[in-house]
Short mmCIF file of C-alpha atoms in Angstrom, two decimals:
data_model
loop_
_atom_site.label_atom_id
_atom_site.label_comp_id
_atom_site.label_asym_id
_atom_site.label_seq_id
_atom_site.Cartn_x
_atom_site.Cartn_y
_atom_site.Cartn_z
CA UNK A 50 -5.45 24.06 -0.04
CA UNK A 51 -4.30 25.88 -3.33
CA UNK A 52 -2.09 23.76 -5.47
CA UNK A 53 1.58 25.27 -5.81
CA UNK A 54 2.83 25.74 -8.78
CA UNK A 55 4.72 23.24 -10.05
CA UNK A 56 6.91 21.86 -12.81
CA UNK A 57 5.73 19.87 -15.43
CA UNK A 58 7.49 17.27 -13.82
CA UNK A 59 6.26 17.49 -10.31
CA UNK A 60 3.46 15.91 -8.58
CA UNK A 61 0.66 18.69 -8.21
CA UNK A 62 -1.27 19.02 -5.26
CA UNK A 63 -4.94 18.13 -6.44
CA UNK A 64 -6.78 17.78 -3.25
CA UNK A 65 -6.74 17.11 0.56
CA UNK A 66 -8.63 16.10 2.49
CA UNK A 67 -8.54 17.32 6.81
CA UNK A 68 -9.78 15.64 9.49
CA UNK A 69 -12.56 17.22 11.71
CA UNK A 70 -11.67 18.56 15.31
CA UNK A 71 -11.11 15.69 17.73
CA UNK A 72 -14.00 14.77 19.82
CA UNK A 73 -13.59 12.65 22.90
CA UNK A 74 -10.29 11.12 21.84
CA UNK A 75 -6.82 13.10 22.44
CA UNK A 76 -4.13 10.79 22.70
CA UNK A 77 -1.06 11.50 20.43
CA UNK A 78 -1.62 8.34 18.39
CA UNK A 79 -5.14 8.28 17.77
CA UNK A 80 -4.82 11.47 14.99
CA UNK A 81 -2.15 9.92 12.46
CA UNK A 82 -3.09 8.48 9.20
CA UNK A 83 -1.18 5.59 8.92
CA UNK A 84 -3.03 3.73 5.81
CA UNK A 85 -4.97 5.08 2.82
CA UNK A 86 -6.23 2.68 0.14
CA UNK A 87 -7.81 2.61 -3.47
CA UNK A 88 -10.33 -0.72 -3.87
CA UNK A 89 -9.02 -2.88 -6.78
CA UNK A 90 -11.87 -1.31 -9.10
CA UNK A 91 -10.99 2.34 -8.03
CA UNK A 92 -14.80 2.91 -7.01
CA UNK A 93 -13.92 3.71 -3.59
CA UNK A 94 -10.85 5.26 -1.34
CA UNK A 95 -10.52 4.31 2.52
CA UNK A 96 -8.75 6.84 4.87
CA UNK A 97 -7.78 5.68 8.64
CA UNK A 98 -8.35 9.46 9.51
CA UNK A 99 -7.56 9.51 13.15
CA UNK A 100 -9.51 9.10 16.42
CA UNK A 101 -10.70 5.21 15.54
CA UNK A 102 -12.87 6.24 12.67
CA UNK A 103 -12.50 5.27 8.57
CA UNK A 104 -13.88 7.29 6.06
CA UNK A 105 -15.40 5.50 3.17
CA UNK A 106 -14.87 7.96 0.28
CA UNK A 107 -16.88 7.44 -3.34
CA UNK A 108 -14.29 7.89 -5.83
CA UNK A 109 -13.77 9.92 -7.97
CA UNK A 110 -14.25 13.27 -5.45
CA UNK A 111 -15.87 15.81 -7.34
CA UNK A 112 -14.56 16.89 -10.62
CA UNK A 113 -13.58 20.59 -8.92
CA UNK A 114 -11.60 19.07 -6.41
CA UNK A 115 -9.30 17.29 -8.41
CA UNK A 116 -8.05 20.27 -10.40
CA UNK A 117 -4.91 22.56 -10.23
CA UNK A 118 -6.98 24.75 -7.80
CA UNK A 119 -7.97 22.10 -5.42
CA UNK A 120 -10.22 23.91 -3.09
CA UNK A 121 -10.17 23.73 0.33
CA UNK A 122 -12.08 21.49 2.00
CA UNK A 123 -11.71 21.94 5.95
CA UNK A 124 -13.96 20.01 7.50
CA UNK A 125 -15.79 18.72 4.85
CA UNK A 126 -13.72 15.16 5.04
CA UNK A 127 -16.61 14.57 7.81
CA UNK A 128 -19.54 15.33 6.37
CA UNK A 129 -21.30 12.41 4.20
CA UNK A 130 -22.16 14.63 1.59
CA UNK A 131 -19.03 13.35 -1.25
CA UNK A 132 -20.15 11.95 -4.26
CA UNK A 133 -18.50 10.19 -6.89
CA UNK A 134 -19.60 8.04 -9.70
CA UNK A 135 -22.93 6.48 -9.30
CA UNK A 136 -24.08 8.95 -7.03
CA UNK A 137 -22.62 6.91 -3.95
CA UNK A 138 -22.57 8.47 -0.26
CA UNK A 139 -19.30 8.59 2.07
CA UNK A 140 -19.86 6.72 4.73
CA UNK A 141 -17.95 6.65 8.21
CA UNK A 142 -17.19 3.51 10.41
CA UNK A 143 -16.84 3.96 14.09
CA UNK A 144 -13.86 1.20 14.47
CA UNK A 145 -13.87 1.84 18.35
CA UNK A 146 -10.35 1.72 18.33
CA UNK A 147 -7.58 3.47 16.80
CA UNK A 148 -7.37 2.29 13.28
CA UNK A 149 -3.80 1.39 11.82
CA UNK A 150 -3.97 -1.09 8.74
CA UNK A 151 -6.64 -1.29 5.75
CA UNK A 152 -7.06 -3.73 2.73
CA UNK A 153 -10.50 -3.66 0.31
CA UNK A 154 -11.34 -7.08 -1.43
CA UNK A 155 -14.15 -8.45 -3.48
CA UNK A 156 -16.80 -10.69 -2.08
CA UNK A 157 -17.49 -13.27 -4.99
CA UNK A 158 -21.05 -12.65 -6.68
CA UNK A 159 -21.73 -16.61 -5.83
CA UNK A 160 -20.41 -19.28 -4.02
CA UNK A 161 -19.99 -17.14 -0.76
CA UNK A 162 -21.77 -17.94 2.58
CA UNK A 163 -24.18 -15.11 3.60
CA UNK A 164 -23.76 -13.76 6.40
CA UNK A 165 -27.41 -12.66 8.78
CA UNK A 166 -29.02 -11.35 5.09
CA UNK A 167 -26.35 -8.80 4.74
CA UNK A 168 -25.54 -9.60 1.35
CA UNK A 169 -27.78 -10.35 -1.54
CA UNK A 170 -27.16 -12.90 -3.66
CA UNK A 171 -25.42 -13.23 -6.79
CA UNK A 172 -24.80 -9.73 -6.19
CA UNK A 173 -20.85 -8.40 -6.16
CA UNK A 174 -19.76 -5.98 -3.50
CA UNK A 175 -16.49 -4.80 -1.75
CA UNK A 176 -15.29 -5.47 1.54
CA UNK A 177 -12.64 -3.51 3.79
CA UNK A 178 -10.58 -5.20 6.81
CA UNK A 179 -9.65 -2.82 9.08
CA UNK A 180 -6.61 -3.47 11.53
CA UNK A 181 -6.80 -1.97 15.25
CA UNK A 182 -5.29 -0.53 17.97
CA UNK A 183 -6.22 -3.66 20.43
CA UNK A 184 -5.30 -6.02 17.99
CA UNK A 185 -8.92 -7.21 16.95
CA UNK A 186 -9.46 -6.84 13.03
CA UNK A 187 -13.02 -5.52 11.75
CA UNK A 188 -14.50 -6.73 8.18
CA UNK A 189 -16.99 -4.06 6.83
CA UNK A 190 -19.26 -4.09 3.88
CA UNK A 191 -18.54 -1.01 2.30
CA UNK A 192 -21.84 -0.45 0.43
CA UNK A 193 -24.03 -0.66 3.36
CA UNK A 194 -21.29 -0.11 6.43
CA UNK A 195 -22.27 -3.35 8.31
CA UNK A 196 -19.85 -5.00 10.35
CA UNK A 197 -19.60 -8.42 8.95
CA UNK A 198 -16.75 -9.91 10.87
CA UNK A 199 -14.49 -9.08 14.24
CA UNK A 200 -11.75 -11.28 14.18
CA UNK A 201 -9.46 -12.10 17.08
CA UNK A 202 -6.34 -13.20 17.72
CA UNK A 203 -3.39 -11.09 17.36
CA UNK A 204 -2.62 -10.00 21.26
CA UNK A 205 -1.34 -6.50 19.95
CA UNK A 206 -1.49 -3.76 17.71
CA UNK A 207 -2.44 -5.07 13.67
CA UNK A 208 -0.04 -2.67 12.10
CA UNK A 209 -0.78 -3.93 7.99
CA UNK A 210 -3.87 -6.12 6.55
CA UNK A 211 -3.08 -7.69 3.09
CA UNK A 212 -5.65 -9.36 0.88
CA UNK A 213 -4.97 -12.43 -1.58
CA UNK A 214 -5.98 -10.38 -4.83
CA UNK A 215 -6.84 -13.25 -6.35
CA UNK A 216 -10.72 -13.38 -4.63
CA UNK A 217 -10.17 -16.41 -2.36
CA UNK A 218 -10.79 -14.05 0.73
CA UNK A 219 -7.69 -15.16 1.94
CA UNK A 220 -6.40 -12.23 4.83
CA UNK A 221 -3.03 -11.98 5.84
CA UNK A 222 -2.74 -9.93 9.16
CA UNK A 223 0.55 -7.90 10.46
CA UNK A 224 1.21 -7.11 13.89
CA UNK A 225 2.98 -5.90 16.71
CA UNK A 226 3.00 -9.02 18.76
CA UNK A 227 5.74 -10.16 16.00
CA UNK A 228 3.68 -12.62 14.03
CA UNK A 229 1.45 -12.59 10.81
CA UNK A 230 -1.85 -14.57 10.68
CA UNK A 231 -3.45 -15.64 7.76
CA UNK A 232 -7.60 -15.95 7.67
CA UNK A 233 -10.08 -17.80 6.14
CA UNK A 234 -13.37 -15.12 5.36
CA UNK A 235 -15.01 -17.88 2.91
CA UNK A 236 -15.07 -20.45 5.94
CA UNK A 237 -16.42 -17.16 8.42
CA UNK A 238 -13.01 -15.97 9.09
CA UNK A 239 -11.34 -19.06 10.62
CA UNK A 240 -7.57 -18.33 11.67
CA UNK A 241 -5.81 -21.21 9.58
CA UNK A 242 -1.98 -20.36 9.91
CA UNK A 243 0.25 -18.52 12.37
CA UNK A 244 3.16 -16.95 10.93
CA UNK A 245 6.47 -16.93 13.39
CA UNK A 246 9.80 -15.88 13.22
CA UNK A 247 10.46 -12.24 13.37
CA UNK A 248 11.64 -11.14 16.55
CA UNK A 249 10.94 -7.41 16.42
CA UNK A 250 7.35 -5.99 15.59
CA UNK A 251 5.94 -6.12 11.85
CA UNK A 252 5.21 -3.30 10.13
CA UNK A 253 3.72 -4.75 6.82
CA UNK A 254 2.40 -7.07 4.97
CA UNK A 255 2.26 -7.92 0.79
CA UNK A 256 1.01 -11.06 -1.04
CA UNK A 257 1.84 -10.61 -4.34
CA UNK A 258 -0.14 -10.46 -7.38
CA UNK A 259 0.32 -14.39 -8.51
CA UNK A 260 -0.83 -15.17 -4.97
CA UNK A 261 2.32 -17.56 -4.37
CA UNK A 262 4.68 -15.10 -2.02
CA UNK A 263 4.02 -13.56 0.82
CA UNK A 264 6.36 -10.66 1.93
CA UNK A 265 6.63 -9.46 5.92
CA UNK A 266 8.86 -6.20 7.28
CA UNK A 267 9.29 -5.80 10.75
CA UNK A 268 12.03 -4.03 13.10
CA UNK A 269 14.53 -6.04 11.52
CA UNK A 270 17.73 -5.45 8.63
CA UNK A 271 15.85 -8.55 6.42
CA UNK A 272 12.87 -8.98 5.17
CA UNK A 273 11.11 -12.57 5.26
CA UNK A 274 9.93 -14.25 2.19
CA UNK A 275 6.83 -16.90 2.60
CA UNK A 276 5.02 -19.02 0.02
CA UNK A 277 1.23 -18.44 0.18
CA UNK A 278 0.98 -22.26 -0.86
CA UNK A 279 2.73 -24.35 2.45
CA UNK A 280 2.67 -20.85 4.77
CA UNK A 281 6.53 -21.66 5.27
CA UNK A 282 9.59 -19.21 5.33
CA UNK A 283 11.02 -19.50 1.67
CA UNK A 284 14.08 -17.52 2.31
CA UNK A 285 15.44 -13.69 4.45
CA UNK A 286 15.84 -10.99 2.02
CA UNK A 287 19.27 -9.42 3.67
CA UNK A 288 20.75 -5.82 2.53
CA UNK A 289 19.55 -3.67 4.44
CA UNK A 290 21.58 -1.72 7.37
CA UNK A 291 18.77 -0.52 9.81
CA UNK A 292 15.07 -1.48 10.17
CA UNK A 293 12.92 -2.85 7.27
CA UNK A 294 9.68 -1.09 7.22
CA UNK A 295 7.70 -1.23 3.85
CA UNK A 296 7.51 -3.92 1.27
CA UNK A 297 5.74 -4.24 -2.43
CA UNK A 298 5.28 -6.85 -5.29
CA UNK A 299 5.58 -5.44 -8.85
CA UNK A 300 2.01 -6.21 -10.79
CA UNK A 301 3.35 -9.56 -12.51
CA UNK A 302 5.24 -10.10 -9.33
CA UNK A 303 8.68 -10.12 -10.93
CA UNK A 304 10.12 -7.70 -8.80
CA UNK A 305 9.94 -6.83 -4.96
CA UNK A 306 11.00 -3.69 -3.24
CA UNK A 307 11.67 -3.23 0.23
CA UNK A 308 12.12 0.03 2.20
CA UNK A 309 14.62 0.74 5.12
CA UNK A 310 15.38 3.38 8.13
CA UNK A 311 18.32 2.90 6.51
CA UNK A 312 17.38 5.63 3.92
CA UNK A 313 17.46 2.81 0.78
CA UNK A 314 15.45 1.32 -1.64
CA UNK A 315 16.15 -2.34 -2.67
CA UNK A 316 14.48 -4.35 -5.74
CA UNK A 317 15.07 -8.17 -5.47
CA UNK A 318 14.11 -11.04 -7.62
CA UNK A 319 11.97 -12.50 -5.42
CA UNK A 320 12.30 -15.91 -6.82
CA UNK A 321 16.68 -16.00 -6.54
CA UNK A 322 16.79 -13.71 -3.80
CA UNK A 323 19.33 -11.30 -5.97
CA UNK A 324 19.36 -8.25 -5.07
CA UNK A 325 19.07 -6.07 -8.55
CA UNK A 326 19.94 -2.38 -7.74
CA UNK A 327 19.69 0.11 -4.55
CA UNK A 328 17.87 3.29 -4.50
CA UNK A 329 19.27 5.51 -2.55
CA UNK A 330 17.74 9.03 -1.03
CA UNK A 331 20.32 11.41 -0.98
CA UNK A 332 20.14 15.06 -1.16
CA UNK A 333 18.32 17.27 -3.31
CA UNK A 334 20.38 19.23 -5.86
CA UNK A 335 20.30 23.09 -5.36
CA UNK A 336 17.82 23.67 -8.02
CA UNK A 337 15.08 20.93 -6.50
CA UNK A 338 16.16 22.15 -2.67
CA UNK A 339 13.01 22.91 -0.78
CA UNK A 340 14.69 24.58 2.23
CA UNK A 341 17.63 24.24 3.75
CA UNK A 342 16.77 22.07 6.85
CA UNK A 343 15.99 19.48 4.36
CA UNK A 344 17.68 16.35 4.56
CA UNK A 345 18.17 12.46 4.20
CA UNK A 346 16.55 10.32 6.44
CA UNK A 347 13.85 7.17 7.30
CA UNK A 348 11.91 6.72 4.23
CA UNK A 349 8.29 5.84 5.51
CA UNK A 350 6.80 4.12 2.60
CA UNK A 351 6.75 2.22 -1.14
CA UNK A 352 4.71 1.26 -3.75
CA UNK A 353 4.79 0.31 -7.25
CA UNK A 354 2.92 2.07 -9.75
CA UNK A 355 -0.01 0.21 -12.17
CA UNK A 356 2.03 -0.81 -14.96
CA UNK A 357 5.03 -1.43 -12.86
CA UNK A 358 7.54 0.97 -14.61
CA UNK A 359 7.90 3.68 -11.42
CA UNK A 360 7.73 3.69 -7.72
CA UNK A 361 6.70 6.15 -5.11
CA UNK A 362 8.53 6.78 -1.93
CA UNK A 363 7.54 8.64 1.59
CA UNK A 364 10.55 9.57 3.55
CA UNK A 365 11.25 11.55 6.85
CA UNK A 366 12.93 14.48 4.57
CA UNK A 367 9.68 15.57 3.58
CA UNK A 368 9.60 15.13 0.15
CA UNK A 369 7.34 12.17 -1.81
CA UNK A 370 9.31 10.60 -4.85
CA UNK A 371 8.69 9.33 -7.80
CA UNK A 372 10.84 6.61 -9.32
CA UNK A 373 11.68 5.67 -13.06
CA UNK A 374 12.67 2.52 -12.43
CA UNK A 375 14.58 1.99 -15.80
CA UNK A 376 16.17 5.32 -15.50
CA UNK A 377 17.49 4.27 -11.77
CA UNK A 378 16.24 8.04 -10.41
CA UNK A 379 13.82 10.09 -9.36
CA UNK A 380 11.57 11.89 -12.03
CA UNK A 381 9.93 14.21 -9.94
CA UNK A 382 9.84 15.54 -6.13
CA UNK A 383 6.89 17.18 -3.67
CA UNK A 384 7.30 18.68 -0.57
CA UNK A 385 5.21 17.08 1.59
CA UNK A 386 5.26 17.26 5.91
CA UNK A 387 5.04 14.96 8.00
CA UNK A 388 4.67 11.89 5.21
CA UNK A 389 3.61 8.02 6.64
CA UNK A 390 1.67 6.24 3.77
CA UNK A 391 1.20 6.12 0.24
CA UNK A 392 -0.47 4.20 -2.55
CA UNK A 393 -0.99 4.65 -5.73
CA UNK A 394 -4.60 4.29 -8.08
CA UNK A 395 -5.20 1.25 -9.75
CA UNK A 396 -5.75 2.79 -13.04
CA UNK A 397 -2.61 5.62 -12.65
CA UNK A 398 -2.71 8.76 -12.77
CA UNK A 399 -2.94 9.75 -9.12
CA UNK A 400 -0.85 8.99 -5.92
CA UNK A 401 -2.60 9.32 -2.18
CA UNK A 402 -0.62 10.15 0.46
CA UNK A 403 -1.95 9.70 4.71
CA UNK A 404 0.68 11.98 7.32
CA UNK A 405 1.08 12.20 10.74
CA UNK A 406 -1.62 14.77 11.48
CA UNK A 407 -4.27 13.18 9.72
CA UNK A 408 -4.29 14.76 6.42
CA UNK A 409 -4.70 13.22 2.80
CA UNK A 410 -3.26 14.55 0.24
CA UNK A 411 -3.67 13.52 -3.77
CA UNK A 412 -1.31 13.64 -6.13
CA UNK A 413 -1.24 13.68 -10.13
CA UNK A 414 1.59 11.00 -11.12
CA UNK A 415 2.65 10.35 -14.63
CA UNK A 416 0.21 8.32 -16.51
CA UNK A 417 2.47 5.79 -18.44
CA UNK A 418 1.78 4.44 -22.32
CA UNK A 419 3.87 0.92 -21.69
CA UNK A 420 5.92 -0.42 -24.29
CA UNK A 421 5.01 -3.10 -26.25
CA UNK A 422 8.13 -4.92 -25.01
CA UNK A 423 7.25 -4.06 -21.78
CA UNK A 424 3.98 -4.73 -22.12
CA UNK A 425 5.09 -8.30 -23.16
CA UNK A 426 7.73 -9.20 -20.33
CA UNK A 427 4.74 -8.15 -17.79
CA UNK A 428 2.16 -10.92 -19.62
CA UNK A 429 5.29 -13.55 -19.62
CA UNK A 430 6.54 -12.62 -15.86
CA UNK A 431 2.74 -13.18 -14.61
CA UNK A 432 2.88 -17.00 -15.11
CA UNK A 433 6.38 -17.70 -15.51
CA UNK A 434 9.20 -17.67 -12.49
CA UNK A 435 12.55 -16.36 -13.19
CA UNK A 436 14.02 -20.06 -12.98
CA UNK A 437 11.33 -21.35 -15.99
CA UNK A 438 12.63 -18.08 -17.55
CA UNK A 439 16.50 -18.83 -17.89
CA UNK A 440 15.69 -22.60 -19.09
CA UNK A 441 14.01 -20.53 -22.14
CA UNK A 442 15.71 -21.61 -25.40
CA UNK A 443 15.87 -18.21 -26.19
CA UNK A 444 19.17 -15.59 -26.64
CA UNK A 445 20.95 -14.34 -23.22
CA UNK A 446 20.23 -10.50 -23.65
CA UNK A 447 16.16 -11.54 -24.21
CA UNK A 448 16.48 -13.32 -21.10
CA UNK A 449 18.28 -10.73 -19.00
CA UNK A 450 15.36 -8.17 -20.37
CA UNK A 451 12.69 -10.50 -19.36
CA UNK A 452 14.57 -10.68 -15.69
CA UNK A 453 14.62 -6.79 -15.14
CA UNK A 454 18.59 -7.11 -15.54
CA UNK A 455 18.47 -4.59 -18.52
CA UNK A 456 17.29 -1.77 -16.36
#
């Protein structure tokens, strides 16, 4: 693929990676990439490529593939021949089933339980859960590619996997049969909490970054808000007019965005259950029009960006957005077919995108120099709530800032 040419403020096309020909599955499911991730130390980058297997890609892909002239790489997303830093080797895990949610975590250099020698001690690796088709959920260690746990439960498909980024090896599980589960991996993956409530399938999962809220989208106009401490139902976030499908925290887990059928963006304060402005995907101006048969519809997918001053969005109109989140707009547009997933890189600077026909495709993103202010309210928002916020003796406009009501 040959980037297009592109404004200085669009996304450019770096890379993308394409399946390989089907082998011996062929139903219409089994070829969709419906979740890419980036481990939390950017080493690696999991793709749910289709036909029950996960690539395990080294990151960064070689340096010629993430230029303007991205080559093309066919078939080479098969071959275990990518290198990245380190030298590393893709790998590929046969999931046996079609694979529909992913989530990397650390396993803690000490104080973990080894599991049949599989792990050396005192010695740090990463882990990916993997959610499937038959609602089992596989944990792999990603250096080696050893199955270390199959965990069972969930009596459908496990559409979104979330790990507590804090290292406890806490696992909150997503899935069709309308519940959430949350597992144990430090005490060998013992089911310690069913999540009921929502009466139409859930689509996603996201703890946040302070490990206190948990936030679940299913078929549903509201979105359900849990604390991570007494796995209870805090409050329903409720706004939207048509299904909720996509959820994020911001990184000092401030803010939370939701996504909607219903062609809108909301950002609540997760702690008051305000909601603090709509985003809204209406129609391209003439000048940013990629064809005529564009048009508004069932945005896909969000996610916050590193520094938590932008958001990306995957819609049904074809197009991936960028957000500037203090400017209330998008920043920049690419046409893009077919979009289901995307997530950005934990360090910036790139945005990966999975699509309905197996593709991924990588994105530059604007690499952001935060403000010292802003820089600031993210340090303060990480340990404090909005409530211990307002009791601040401090002026009403520093308050409002530090609340995201200045945007």
């Amino acid at each position: 693929v040959t980037a297009p040419s592109c404004s200085p403020d669009e996304p450019l096309l770096l890379a993308e990676l394409k399946p390989g020909r089907p082998q011996q599955y062929d139903w219409k499911a089994s070829c969709e990439t419906w979740s890419v991730a980036f481990s939390p130390d950017g080493t690696w980058f999991a793709w749910s490529q289709g036909h029950c297997i996960v690539k395990l890609i080294p990151w960064p892909l070689e340096e010629a593939e993430l230029s303007c002239k991205a080559a093309e790489r066919k078939n080479r997303g098969i071959k275990a021949d990518v290198s990245g830093g380190g030298g590393a080797k893709e790998k590929t895990l046969e999931c046996g089933q079609i694979v529909w949610g992913l989530a990397f975590s650390a396993w803690p250099p000490c104080g973990a339980k080894e599991r049949d020698g599989l792990l050396a001690p005192g010695r740090f690796c990463l882990i990916l859960a993997t959610g499937l088709n038959d609602g089992q959920i596989k944990v792999w260690e990603v250096q080696t590619g050893r199955l270390l746990f199959s965990l069972s439960g969930h009596l459908d498909v496990v559409r979104d996997l979330s790990f507590a980024p804090n290292g406890s090896l806490i696992l909150v599980s997503a899935s069709r049969d309308k519940t959430l589960r949350v597992w144990d991996l430090s005490r060998d993956g013992k089911q310690v909490q069913v999540l009921s409530g929502h009466t139409q399938w859930v689509y996603c999962c996201s703890i946040s970054p302070d490990c206190s809220m948990l936030c679940s989208a299913a078929g549903e106009k509201s979105a359900f808000l849990w604390s991570m401490r007494s796995y209870t139902l805090i409050r329903k976030l409720e706004g939207h007019q048509s299904s909720v499908v996509s959820c994020d925290f911001s990184p000092d887990s401030a803010l939370l965005v939701t996504a909607s059928y219903d062609t809108c963006v909301i950002m609540w304060d997760p702690y008051t259950g305000e909601q603090l402005r709509t985003l809204r995907h209406v129609a391209l101006p003439p000048a940013l029009d990629y064809g005529s048969d564009i048009h508004t519809s069932s945005l896909r997918s969000v996610c916050f960006s590193p520094e938590g001053l932008y958001l990306a969005t995957v819609a049904d109109d074809r197009l991936l957005r960028i957000w500037d989140l203090e400017l209330r707009t998008p920043v920049a547009f690419a046409p893009m077919t077919n979009g289901l997933c995307c997530v950005y890189f934990p360090h910036g600077g790139f945005i990966a995108t999975g699509t309905r026909d197996g593709y991924v495709q990588f994105w530059s993103a604007p690499k952001v120099l935060s403000s010292l202010k802003h820089l600031c309210r993210k340090a303060l928002r990480t340990f404090l709530t909005t409530y211990q916020v307002l009791a601040l003796p401090i002026p009403k406009k520093m308050k409002e800032f530090l609340t995201y009501r200045t945007f």
